GROMACS .gro file of C-alpha atoms in nm:
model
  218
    1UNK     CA    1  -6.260   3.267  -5.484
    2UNK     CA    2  -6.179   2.888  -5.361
    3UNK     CA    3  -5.794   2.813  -5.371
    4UNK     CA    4  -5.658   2.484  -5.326
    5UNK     CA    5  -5.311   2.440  -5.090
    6UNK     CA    6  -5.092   2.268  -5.318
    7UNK     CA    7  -4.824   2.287  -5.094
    8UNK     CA    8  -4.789   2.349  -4.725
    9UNK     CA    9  -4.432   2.433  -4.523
   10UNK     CA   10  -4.276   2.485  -4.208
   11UNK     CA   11  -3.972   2.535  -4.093
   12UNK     CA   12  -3.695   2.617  -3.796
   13UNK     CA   13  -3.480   2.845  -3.728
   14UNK     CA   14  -3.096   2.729  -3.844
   15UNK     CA   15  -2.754   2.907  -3.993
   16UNK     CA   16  -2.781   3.057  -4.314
   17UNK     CA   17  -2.535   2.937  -4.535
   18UNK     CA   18  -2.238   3.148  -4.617
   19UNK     CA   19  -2.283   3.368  -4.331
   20UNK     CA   20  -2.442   3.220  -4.045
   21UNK     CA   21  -2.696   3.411  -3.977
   22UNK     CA   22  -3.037   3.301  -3.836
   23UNK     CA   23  -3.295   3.231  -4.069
   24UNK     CA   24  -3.606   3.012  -4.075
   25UNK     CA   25  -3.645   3.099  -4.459
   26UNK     CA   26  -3.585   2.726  -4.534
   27UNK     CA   27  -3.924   2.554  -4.519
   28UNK     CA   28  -4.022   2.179  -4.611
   29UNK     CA   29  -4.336   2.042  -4.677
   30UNK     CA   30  -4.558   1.936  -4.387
   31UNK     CA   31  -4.761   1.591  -4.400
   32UNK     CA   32  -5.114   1.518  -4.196
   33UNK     CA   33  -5.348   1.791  -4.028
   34UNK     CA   34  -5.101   2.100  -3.838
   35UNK     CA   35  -5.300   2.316  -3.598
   36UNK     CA   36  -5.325   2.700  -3.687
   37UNK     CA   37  -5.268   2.884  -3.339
   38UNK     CA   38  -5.315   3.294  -3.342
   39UNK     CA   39  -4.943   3.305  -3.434
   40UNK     CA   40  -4.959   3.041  -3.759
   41UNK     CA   41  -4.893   2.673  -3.760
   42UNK     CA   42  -4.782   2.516  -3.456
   43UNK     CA   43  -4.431   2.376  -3.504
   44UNK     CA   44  -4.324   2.667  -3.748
   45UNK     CA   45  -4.072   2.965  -3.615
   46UNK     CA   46  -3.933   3.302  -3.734
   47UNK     CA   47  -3.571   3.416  -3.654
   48UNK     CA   48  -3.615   3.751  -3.647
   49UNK     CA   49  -3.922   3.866  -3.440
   50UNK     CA   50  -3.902   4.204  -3.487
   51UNK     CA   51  -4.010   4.165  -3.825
   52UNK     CA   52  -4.115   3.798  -3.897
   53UNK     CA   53  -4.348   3.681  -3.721
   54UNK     CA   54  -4.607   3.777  -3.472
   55UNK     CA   55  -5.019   3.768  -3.500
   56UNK     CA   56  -5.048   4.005  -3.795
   57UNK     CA   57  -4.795   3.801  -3.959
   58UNK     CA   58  -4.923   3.463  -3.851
   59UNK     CA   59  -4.904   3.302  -4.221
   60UNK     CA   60  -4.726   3.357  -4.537
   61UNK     CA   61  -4.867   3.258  -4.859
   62UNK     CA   62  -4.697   3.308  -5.179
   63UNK     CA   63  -4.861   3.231  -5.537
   64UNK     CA   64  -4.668   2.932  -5.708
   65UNK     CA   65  -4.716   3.114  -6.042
   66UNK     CA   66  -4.492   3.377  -5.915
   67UNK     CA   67  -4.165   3.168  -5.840
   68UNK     CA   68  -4.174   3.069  -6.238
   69UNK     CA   69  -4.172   3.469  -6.319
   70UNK     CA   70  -3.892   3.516  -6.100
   71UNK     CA   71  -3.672   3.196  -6.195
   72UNK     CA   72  -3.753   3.333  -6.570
   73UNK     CA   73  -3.602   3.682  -6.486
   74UNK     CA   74  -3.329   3.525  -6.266
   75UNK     CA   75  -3.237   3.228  -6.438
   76UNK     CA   76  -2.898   3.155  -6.187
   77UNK     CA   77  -3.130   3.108  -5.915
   78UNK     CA   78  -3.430   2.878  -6.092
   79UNK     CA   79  -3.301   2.554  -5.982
   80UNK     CA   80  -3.396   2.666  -5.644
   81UNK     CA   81  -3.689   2.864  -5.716
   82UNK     CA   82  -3.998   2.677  -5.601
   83UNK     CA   83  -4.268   2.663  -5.415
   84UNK     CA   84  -4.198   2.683  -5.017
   85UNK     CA   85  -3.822   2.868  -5.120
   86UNK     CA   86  -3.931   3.164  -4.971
   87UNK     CA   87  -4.039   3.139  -4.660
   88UNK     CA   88  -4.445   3.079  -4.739
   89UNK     CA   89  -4.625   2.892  -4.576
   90UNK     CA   90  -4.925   2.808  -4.802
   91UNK     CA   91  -4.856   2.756  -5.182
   92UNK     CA   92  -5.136   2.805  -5.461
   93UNK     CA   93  -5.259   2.847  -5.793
   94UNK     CA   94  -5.475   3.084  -5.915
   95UNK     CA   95  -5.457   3.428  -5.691
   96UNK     CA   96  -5.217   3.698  -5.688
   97UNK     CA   97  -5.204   4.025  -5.577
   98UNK     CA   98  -5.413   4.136  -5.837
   99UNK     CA   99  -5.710   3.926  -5.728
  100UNK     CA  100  -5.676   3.954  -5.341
  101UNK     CA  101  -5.750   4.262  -5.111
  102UNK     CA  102  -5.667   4.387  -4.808
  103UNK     CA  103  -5.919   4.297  -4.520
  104UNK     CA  104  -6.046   3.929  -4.694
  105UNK     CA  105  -6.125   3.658  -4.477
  106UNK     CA  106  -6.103   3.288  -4.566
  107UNK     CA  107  -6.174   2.998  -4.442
  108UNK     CA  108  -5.822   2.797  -4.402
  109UNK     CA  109  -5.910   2.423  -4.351
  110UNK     CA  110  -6.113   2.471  -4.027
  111UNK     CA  111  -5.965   2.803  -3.956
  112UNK     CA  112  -6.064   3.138  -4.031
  113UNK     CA  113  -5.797   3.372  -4.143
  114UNK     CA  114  -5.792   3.755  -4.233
  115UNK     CA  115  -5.574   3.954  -4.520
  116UNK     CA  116  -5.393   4.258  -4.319
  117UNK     CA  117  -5.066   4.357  -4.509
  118UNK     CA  118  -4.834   4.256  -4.780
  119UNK     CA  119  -4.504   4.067  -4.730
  120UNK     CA  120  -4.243   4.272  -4.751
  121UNK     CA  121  -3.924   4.139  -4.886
  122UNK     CA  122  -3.583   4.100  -4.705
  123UNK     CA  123  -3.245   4.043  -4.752
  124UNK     CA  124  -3.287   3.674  -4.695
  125UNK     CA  125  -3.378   3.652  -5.050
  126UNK     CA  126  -3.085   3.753  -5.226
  127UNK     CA  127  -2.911   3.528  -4.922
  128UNK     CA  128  -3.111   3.173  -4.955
  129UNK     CA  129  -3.115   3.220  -5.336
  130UNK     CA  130  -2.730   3.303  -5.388
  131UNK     CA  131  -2.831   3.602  -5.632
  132UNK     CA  132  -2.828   3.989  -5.623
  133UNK     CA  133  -3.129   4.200  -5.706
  134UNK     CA  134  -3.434   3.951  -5.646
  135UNK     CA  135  -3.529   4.141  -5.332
  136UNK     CA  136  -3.541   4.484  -5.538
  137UNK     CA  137  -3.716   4.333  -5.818
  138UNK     CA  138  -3.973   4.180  -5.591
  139UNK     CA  139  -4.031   4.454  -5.365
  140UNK     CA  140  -4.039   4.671  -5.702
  141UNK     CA  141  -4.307   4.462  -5.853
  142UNK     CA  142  -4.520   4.408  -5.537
  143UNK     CA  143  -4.478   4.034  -5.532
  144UNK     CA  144  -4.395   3.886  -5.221
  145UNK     CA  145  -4.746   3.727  -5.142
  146UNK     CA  146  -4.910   3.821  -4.778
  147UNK     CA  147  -4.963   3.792  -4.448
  148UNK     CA  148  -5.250   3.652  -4.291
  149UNK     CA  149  -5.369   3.658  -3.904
  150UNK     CA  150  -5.602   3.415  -3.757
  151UNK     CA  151  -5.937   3.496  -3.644
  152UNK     CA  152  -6.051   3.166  -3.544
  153UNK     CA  153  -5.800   2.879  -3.494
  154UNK     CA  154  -5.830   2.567  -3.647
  155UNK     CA  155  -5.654   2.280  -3.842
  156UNK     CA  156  -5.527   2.258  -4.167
  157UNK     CA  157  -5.344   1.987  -4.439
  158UNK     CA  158  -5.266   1.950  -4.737
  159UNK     CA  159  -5.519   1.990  -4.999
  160UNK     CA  160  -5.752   2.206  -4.829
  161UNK     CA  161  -5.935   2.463  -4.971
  162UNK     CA  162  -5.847   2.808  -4.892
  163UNK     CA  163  -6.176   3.011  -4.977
  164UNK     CA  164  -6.251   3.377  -4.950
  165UNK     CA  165  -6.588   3.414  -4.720
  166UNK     CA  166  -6.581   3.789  -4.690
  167UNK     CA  167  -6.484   4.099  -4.859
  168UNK     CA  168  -6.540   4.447  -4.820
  169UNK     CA  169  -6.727   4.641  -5.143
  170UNK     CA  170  -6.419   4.906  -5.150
  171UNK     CA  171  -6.145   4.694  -5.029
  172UNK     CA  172  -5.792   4.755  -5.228
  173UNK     CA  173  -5.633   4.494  -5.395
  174UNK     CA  174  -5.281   4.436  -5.322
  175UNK     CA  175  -5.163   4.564  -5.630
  176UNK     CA  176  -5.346   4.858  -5.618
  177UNK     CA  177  -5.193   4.912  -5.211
  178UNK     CA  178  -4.863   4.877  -5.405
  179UNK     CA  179  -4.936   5.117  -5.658
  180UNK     CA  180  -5.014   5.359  -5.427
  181UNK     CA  181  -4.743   5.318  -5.207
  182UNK     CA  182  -4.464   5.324  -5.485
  183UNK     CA  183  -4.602   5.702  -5.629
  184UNK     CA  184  -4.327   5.941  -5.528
  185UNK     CA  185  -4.617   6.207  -5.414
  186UNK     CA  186  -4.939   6.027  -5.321
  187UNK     CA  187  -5.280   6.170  -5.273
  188UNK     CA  188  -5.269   6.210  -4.894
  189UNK     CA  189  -5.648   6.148  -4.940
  190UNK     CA  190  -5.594   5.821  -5.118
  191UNK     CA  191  -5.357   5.698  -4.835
  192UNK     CA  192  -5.605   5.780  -4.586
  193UNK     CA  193  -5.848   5.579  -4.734
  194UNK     CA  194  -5.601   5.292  -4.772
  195UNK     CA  195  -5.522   5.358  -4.418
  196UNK     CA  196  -5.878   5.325  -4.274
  197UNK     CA  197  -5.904   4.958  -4.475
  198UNK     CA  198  -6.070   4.756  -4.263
  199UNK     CA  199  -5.842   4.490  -4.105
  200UNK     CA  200  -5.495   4.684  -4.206
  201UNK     CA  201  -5.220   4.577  -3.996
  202UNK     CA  202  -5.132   4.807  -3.756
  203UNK     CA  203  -4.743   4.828  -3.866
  204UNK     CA  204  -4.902   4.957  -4.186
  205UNK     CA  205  -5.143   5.221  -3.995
  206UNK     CA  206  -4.848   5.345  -3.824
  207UNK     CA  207  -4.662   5.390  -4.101
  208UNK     CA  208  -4.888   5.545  -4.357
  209UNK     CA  209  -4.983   5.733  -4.038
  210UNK     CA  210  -4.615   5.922  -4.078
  211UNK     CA  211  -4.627   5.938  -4.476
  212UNK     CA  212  -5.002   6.111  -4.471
  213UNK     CA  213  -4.875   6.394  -4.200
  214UNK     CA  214  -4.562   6.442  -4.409
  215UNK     CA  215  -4.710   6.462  -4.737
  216UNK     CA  216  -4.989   6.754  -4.546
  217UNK     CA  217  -4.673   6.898  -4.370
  218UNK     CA  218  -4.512   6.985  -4.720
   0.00000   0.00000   0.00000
């Protein structure tokens, strides 16, 4: 899989219209080579650490393909539907979670970056977009792109290529984590095995950490 990044953004924390609220949801394309630290690109920020943010949540990247499904089932908000509106960082054609898994590594411009979790969605959604229900219908559908962290630091611009270099023979795609996760009863043997994926955040071992023991428990 080779991926090129047809759009790169950054961003700032500022007021979020309506309510004031920080948000660094609002991102704008980037020119010339940024440097990828072991928290994302240098000169990017996150309002809310406590679930933005952070090395297992270093970089956001969000298939372009997917902001024309969602301005197509939310028509109001399609004017401002594209790519960088929701937070991402890198912007592509050609993957989704259908075709990525948990635990890939790529090589990001000169960097070397690793798969761990999903995005999930948040209110700021519904908030930047001025519509009610996208951040349902997204989490619902298991769209919200990923997360990356960085393995090896590095540079990146515009254009790069962002090409998988390693993936595990069993490795679950993100739509297949989602699938999983959405069943009312799961397997608990299933979620162990999607627990013990190798490079899993460790938010998401934690938490399917509680599920498995409940599901055993009763």
């Amino acid at each position: 899989m080779k991926l090129i990044i047809t759009g790169l953004y950054a961003g700032q924390v500022q007021p979020m219209p309506g309510d004031g609220r920080p948000t660094a949801i609002f991102k704008t394309p980037v020119a010339g080579r940024m440097a990828i630290g072991r928290e994302g690109l240098v000169g990017d920020a996150q309002a809310d650490r406590r679930v933005h943010g952070g090395p297992d949540k270093a970089l956001h990247h969000f298939p372009a393909e997917t902001h024309a499904r969602l301005a197509a089932r939310f028509p109001d908000a399609a004017a401002t539907l594209a790519p960088g509106a929701l937070g991402e960082n890198f912007s592509t054609l050609g993957a989704d979670e259908a075709t990525v898994c948990i635990g890939d590594v790529f090589a990001v411009g000169t960097a070397k970056v690793q798969l761990c979790q999903p995005r999930q969605p948040c209110w700021k959604i519904e908030a930047r977009h001025g519509v009610d229900g996208m951040t349902r219908a997204i989490a619902d559908d298991g769209i919200a792109g990923w997360y990356y962290r960085v393995i090896e630091t590095g540079e990146v611009e515009l254009g790069d290529a962002i090409e998988l270099i390693d993936r595990a023979a069993d490795a679950p795609t993100l739509a297949a984590f989602w699938a999983l996760i959405h069943q009312h009863r799961p397997d608990p043997a299933a979620l162990q095995r999607l627990r013990d994926t190798p490079g899993l955040a460790v938010n998401w071992q934690h938490k399917l950490d509680q599920r498995i023991a409940w599901l055993r428990a009763n």
